[in-house]
Coordinates of C-alpha atoms in Angstrom, one line a residue:
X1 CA 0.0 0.0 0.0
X2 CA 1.3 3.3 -1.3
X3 CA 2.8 5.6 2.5
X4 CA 1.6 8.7 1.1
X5 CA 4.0 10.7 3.3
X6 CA 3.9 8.4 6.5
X7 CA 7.2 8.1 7.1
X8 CA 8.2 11.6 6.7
X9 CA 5.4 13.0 9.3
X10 CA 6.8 10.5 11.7
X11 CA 10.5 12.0 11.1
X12 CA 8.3 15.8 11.5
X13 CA 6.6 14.9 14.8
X14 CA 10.1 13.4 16.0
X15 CA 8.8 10.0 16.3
X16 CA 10.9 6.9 16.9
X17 CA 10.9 3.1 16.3
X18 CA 10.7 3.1 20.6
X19 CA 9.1 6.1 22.0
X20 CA 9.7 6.3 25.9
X21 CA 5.7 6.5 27.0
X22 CA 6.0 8.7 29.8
X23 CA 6.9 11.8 29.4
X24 CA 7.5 15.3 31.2
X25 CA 8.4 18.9 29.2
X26 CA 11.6 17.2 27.6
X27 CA 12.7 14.5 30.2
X28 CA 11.6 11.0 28.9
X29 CA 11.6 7.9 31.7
X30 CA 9.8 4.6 31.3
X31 CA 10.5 1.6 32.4
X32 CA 6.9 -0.5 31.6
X33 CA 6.8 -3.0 29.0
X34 CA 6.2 -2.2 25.0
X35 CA 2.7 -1.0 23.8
X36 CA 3.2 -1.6 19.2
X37 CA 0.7 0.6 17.5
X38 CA -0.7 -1.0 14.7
X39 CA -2.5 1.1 12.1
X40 CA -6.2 0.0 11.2
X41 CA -5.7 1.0 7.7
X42 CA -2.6 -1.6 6.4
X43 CA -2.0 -3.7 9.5
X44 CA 1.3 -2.1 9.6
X45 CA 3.0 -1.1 12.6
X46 CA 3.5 1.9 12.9
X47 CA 6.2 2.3 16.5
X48 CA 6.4 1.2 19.9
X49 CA 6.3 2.8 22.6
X50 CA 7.0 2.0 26.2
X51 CA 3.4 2.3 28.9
X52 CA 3.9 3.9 32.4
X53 CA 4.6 2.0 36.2
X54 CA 3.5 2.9 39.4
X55 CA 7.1 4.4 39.6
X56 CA 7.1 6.2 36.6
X57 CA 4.1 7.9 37.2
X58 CA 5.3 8.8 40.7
X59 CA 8.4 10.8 39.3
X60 CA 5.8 12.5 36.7
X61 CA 3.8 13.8 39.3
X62 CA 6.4 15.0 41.5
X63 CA 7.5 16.9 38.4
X64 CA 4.3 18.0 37.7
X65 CA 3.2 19.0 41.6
X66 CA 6.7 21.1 41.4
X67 CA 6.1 23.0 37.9
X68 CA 2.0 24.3 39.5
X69 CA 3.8 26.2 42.2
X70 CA 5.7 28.0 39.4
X71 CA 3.2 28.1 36.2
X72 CA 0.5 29.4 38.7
X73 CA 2.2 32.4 39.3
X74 CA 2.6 33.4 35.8
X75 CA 0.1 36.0 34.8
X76 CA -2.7 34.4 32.6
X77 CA -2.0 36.7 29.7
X78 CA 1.7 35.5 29.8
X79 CA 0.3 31.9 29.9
X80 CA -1.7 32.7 27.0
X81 CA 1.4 33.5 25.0
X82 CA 2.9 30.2 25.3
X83 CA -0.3 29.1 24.1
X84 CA 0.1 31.3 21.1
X85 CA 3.1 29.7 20.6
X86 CA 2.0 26.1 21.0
X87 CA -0.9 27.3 18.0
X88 CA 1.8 28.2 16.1
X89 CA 4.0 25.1 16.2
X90 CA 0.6 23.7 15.4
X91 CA -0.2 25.1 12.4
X92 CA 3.3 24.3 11.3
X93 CA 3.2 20.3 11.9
X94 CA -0.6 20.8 10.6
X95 CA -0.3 18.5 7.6
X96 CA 2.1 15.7 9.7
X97 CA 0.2 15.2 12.7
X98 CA -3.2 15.1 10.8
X99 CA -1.9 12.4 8.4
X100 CA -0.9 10.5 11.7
X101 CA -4.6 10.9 13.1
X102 CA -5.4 9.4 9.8
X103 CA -3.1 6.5 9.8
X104 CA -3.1 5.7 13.8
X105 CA -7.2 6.1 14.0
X106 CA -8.5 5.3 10.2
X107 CA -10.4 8.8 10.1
X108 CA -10.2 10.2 6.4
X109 CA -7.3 12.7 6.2
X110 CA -9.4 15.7 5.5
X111 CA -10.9 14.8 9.2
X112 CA -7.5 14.1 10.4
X113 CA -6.5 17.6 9.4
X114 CA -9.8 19.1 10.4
X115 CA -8.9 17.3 13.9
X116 CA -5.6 19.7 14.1
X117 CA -7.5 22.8 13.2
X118 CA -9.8 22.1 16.4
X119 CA -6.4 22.1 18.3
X120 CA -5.0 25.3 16.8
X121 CA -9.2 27.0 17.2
X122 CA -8.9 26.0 20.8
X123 CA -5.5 27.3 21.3
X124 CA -7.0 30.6 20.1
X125 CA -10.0 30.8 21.6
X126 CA -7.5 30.5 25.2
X127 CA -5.4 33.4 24.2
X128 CA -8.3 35.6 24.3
X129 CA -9.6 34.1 26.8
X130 CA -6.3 34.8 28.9
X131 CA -7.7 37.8 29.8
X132 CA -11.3 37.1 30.3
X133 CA -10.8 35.1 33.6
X134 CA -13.4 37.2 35.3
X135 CA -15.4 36.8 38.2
X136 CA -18.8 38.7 39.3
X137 CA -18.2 41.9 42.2
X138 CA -21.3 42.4 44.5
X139 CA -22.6 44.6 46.9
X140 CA -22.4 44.0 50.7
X141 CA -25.1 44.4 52.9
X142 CA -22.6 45.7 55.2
X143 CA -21.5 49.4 55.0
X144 CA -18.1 50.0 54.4
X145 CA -17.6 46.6 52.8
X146 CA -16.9 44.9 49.6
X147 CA -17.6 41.5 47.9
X148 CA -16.0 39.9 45.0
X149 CA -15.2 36.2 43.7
X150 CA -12.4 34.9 41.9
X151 CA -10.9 31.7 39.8
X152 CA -7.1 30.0 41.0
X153 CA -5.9 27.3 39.2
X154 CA -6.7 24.1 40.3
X155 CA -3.8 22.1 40.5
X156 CA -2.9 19.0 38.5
X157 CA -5.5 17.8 35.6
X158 CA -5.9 14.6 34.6
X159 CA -6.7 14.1 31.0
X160 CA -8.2 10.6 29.6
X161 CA -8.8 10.7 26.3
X162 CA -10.3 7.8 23.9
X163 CA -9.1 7.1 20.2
X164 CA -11.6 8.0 18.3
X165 CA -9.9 12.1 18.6
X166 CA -6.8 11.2 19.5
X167 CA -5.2 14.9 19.7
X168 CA -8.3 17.0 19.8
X169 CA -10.1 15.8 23.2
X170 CA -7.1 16.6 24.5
X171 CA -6.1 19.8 23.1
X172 CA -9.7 20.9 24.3
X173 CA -8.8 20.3 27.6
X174 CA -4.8 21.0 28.0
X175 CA -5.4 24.8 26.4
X176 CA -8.0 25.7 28.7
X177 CA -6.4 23.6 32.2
X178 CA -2.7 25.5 30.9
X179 CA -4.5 29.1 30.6
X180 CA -6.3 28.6 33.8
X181 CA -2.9 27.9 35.3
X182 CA -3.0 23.9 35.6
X183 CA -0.5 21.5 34.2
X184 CA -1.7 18.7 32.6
X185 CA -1.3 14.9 33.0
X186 CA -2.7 13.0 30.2
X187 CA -3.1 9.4 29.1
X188 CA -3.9 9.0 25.3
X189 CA -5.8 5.7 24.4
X190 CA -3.7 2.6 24.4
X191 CA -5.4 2.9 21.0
X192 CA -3.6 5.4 19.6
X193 CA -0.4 6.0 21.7
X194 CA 1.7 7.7 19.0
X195 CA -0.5 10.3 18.3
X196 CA 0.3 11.1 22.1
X197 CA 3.8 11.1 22.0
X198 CA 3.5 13.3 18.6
X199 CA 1.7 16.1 20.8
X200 CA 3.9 15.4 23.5
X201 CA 6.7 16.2 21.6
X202 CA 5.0 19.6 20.1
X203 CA 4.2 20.7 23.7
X204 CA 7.9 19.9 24.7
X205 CA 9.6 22.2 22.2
X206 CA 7.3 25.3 23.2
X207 CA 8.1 24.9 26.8
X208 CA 11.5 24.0 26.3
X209 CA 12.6 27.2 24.0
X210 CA 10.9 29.0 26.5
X211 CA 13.0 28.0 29.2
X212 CA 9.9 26.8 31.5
X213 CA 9.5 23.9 34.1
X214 CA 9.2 20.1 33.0
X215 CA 6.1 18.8 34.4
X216 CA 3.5 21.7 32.7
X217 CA 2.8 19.0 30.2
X218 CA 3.1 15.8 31.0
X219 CA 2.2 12.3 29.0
X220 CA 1.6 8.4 30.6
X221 CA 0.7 5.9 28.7
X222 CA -0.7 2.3 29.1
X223 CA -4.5 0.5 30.0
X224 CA -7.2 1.5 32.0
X225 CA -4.7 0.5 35.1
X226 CA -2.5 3.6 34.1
X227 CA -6.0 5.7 34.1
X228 CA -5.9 4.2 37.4
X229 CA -3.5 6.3 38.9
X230 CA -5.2 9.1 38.0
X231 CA -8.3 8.2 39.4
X232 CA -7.5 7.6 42.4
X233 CA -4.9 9.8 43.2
X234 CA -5.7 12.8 45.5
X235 CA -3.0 14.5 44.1
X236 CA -4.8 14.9 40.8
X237 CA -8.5 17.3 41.7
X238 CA -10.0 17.1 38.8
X239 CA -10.1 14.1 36.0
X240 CA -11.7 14.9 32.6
X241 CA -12.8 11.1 30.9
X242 CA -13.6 10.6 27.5
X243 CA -15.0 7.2 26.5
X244 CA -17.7 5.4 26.8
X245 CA -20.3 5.2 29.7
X246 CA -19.4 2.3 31.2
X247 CA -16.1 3.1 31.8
X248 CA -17.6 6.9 32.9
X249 CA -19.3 5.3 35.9
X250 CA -16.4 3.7 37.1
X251 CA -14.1 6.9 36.8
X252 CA -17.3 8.8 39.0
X253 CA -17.0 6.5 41.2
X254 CA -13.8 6.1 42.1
X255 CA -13.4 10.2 42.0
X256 CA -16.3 11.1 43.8
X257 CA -14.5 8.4 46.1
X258 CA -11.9 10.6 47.4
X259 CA -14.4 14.5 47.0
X260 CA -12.3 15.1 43.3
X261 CA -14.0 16.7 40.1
X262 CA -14.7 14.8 37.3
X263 CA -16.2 15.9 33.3
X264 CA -17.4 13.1 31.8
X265 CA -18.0 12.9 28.0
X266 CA -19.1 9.5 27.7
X267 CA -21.5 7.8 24.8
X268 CA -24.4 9.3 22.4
X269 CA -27.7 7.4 20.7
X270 CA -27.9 10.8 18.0
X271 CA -30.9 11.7 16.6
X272 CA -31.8 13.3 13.4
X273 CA -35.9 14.4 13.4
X274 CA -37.0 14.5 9.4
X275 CA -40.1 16.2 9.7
X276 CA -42.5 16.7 6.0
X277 CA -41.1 20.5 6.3
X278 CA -37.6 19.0 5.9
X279 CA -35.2 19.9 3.2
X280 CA -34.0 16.5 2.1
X281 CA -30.8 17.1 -0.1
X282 CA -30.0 19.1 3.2
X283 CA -30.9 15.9 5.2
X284 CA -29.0 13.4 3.2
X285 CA -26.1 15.6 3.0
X286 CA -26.4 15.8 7.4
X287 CA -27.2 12.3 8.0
X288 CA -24.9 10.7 5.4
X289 CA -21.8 12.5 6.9
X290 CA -23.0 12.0 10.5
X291 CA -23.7 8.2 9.9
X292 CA -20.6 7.5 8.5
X293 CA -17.9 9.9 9.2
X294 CA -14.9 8.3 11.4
X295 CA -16.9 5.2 10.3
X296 CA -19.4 5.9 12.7
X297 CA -17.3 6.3 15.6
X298 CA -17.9 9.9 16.7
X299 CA -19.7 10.3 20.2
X300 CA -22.0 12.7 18.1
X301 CA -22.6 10.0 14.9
X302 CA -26.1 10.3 14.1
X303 CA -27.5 6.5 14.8
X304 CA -31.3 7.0 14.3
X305 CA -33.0 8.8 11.7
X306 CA -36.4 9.6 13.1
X307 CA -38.7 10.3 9.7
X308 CA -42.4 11.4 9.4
X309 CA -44.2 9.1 7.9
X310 CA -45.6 11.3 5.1
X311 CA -42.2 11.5 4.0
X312 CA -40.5 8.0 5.0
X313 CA -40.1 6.7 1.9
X314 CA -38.8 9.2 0.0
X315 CA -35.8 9.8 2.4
X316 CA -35.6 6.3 2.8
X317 CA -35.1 6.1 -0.9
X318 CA -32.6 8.7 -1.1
X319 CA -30.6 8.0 1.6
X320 CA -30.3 4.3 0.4
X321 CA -29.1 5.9 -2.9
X322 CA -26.3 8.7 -1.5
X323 CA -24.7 5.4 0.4
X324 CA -24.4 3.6 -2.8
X325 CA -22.2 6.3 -3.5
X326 CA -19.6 5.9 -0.6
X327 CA -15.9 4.6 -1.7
X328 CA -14.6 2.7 1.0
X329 CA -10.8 2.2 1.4
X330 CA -7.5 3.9 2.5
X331 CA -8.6 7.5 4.1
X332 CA -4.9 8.7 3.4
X333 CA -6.7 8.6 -0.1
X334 CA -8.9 11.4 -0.6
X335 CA -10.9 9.8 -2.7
X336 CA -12.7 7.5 -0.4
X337 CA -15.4 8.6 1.6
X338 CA -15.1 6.1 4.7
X339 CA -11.8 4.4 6.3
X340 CA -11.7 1.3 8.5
X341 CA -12.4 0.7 12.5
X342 CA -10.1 1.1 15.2
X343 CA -9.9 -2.8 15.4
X344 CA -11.0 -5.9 15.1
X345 CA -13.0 -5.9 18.1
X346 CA -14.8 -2.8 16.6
X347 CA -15.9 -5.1 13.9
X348 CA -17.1 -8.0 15.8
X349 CA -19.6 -5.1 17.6
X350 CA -20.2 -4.1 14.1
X351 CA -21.5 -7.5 12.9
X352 CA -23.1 -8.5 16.1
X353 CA -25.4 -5.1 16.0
X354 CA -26.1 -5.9 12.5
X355 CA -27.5 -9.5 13.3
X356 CA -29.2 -8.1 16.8
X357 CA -31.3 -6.1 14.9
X358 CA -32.4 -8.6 12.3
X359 CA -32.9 -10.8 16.0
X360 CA -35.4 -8.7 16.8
X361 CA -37.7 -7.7 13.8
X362 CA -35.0 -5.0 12.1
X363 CA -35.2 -5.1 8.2
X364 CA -31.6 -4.1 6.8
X365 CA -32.1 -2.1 3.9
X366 CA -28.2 -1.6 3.0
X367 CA -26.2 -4.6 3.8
X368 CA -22.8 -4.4 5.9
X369 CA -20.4 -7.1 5.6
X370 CA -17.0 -7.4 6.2
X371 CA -14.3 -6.3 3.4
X372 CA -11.6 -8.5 2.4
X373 CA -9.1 -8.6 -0.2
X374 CA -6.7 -6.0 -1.6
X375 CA -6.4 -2.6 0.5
X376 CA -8.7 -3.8 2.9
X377 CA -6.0 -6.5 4.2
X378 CA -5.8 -5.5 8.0
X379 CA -9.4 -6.3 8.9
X380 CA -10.8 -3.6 10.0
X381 CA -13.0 -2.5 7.0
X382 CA -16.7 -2.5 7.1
X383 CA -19.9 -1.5 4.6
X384 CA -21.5 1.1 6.3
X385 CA -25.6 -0.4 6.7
X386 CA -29.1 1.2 7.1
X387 CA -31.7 -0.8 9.3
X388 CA -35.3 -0.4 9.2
X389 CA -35.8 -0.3 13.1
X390 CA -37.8 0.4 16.4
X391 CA -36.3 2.8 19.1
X392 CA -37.8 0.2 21.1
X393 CA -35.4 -2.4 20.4
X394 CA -32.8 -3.0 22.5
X395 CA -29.8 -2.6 20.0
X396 CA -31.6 0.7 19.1
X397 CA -31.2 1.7 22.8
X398 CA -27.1 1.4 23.0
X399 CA -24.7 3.0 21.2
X400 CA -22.1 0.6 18.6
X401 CA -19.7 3.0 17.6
X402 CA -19.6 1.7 14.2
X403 CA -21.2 3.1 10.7
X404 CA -25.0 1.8 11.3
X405 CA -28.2 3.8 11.1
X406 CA -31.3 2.9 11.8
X407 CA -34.6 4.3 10.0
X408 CA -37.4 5.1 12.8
X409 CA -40.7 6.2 11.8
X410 CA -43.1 8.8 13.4
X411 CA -46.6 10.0 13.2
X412 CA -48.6 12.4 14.3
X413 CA -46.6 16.4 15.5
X414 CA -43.2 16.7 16.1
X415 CA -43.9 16.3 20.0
X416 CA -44.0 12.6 19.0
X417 CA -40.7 12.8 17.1
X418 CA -38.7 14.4 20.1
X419 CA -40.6 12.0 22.3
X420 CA -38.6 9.0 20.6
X421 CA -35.4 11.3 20.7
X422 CA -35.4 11.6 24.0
X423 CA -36.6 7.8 25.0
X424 CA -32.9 6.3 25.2
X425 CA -30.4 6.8 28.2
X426 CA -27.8 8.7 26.5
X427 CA -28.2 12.9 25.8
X428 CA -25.1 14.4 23.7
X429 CA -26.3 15.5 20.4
X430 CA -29.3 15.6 18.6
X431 CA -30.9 17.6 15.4
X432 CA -33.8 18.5 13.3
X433 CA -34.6 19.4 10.3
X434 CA -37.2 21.7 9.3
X435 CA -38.0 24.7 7.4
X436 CA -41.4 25.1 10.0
X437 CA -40.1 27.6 13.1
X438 CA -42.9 26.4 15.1
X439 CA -41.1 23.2 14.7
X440 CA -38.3 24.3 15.6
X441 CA -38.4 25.7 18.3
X442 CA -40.6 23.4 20.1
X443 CA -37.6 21.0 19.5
X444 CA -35.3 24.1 21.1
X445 CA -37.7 24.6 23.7
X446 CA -38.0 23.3 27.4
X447 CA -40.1 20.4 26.5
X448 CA -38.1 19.9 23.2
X449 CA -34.6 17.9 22.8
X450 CA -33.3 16.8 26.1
X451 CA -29.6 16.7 24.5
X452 CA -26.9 19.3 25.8
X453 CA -26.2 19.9 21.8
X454 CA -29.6 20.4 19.8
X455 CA -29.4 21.7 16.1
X456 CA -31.8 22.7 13.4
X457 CA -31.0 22.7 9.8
X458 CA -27.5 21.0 10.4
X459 CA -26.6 17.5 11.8
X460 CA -25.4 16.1 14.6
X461 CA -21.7 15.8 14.4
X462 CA -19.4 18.7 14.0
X463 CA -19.3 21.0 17.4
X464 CA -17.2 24.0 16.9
X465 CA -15.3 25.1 19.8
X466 CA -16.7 28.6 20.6
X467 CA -19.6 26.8 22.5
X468 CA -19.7 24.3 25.3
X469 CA -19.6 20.9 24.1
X470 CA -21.4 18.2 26.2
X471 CA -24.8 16.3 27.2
X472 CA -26.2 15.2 29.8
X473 CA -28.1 11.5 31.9
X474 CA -25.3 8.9 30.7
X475 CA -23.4 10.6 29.0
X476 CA -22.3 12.3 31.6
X477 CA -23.1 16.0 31.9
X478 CA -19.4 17.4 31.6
X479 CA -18.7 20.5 29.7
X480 CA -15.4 20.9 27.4
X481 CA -14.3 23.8 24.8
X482 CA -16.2 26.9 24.3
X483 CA -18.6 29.4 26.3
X484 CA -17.5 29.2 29.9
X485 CA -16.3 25.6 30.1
X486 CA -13.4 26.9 31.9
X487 CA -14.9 27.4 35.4
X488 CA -14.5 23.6 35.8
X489 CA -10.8 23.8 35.7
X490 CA -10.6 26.8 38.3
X491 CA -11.8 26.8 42.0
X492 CA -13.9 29.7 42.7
X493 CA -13.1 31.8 45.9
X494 CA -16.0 34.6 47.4
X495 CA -13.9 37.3 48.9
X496 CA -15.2 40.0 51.1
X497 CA -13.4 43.2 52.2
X498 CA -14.0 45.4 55.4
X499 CA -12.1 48.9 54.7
X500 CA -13.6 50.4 58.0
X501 CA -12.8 50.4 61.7
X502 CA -16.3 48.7 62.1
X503 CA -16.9 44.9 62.4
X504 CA -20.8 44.5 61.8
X505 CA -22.2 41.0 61.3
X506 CA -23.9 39.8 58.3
X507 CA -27.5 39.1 58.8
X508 CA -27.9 42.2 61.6
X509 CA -26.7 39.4 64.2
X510 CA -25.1 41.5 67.7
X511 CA -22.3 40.4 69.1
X512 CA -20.8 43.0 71.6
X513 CA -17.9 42.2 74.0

């Protein structure tokens, strides 16, 4: 299979054959045995690197406990600078680390690159933000007195991240936990490890040339038993997740354990409403790309298509037609439309989701399979399949991070239609589409989409970072990015001033001596 530059961005993001997995500014230590990273798209491996002990991680958090005490103190706008600078260095390695995304995770390269650009947008979006830390001032009941409140830096954040975005999960958090005056320790998927050492090294340089403490960014690498350490440490107040919502509840658990912070981002069950109002190139377009972008393994995929019935079969038609049109194959190659899984165990889910539904009454309407043969040899590549479905049926219910969709049909108003959006356990993303405003924003309203994204006219996948991305019941109610997601990386602090020679009480209380 042709490397269309592989090897070169490896060289760029000063990768090696062994990479040292645990990592702090530009001090490498490990001493755990060898994760190999093996790409989904050839089978090929693409490097080694080594996972983190109980020791390393030990010596990264002394390193990181000592580099707060001095990154704290540096004014936020100064902060912001470096971030600048790590934007920069960004933009500069754009096309090399989004080819890696590609290779290490299967994601087409345009959303490999588009993965980078959410890096460098959230790297701006701190530098202004650098001097927008503000809190509230308010007035005393007591004369002579003055209230305010305030935002410190937490301490040390804990990052897990899952493969599915590699770099960008991450850079979501890191820019905002760094500009708030946190460092950051992080461990990537086991997944995608090299894709963590490649921002690792990134981060490393900025620091470095700007003569700043090891430990502000810091990478460990290894299974959930790495995440572990994290978890449970009380070193660590806050731990942002990423995955899926099994693996959510035990990270609660075991942080609201010790009193810590956690942000979730865990699974979704994405809706698109169709209702007769609907624009359907418009909802082919929307539902095409969030069906089978990343192959169906974005948290915000759409997985059901909820369509009036007035207007089932004609969507159903064209829908069925615009995925006869997908190319399937290498997503280095811009040409295809749709890369491979993560793994093998992705496509076992697959298949087993596929023949669930059939179990219980589903009609497929595009058959999936399993590709084999030339350019398809590591395993990992599926057909992307529609289902004729019920939101009652149990597979409908969970979420298989894999490219299928099933067709749900609705009558009556739209209050039935967001009725059926809302009747699963997960709430991340959801959409409709409508040219009917009444519509709209009943599905926008407090009785409308119970989702912590909801979008009309566009799909469900795609967040930009200028708002706060997140949803809510199991999928886990955390907020990352835009807006004011930034107050959960900061510990809020109610001051109050006396500037008189007078100590009254609050509330009118007496207490003379």
């Amino acid at each position: 299979m042709a490397d269309f530059g592989i090897q070169q961005a490896l060289k760029e993001l000063g990768l090696k054959e062994v990479n040292e997995g645990t990592s702090t500014g530009s001090h490498h230590f490990s001493h755990g045995k060898i994760i190999e990273s093996y790409s989904p798209v050839d089978g090929t491996m693409i490097g080694k690197i080594r996972s983190t002990t109980k020791e390393d991680y030990e010596k990264v958090m002394e390193t990181a406990s000592a580099a707060f005490v001095q990154w704290r103190k540096k004014p936020a706008p100064l902060r912001g600078e470096i971030i600048r600078q790590f934007g920069e260095k960004l933009r500069e390695k754009k096309e090399a680390l989004g080819k890696l995304v590609s290779y290490e995770m299967g994601k087409s390269y345009q959303e490999g690159l588009g993965e980078v650009q959410e890096m460098i947008d959230i790297c701006d979006f701190a530098v202004g933000l650098s001097r927008q830390l503000h809190g509230l001032t308010m007035h005393s009941e007591r004369p002579g007195h003055r209230m305010y409140e305030q935002y410190h830096p937490l301490g040390v954040v804990g990052i897990i991240s899952a493969f599915n975005f590699p770099v960008a999960v991450w850079a979501w958090n890191t820019a905002l936990a760094w500009i708030c005056g946190d460092v950051c320790v992080w461990k990537p998927s086991e997944k995608t490890p090299m894709c963590g050492m490649a921002c690792q090294n990134i981060a490393a340089e900025v620091f470095t040339e700007n003569n700043l403490p090891e430990g502000i960014c810091n990478l460990i690498n290894g299974d959930y038993r790495v995440g572990e350490f994290l978890t449970k440490d009380t070193r660590v107040p806050l731990v942002s997740a990423t995955g899926s919502t099994r693996m959510g509840k035990i990270v609660a658990q075991e942080v609201a354990a010790r009193l810590g912070k956690s942000l979730l981002e865990l699974g979704g069950n994405n809706a698109i409403i169709v209702t007769p109002d609907a624009d359907i190139k418009m909802t082919v377009i929307g539902a095409v790309f969030g069906a089978v972008g990343t192959a169906g393994q974005r948290c915000t995929s759409t997985r059901r298509l909820i369509i009036h019935e007035s207007i089932y079969d004609t969507v159903k038609e064209a829908i069925v037609k615009a995925y006869g049109q997908l190319r399937i194959g290498n997503p280095l190659d811009e040409n295809n439309h749709v890369g491979p899984l993560i793994d093998t165990d992705a496509v076992t889910m697959y298949t087993a989701a596929l023949e669930k539904v059939v179990a219980e009454g589903g009609k497929i309407l595009v058959q999936g399979g399993v590709l084999s043969g030339e350019g398809y040899e590591s395993g990992c590549y599926v057909k992307p399949a529609i289902a004729e479905a019920s939101n009652s049926y149990e597979i409908v219910q969970h979420e298989t991070f894999a490219p299928v969709l099933y067709l749900l049909k609705y009558t009556g108003d739209v209050t039935n239609a967001i009725e059926l959006q809302n009747s699963v356990a997960q709430g991340l993303s959801s959409a409709i589409m409508t040219n009917n405003l009444r519509e709209a924003e009943a599905f926008l309203s407090v009785a409308g989409s119970d989702c912590g994204i909801a979008n009309v006219n566009i799909g469900t996948s795609g967040a930009e970072i200028g708002g706060a991305f997140g949803g809510e019941k199991e999928t886990g109610g955390g907020r990352e990015s835009g807006s004011d997601a930034w107050k959960i990386y900061m510990r809020r602090q109610t001051n109050t001033i006396n500037y008189t020679a007078d100590l009254p009480l609050a509330q009118g209380i007496k207490f003379d001596l």
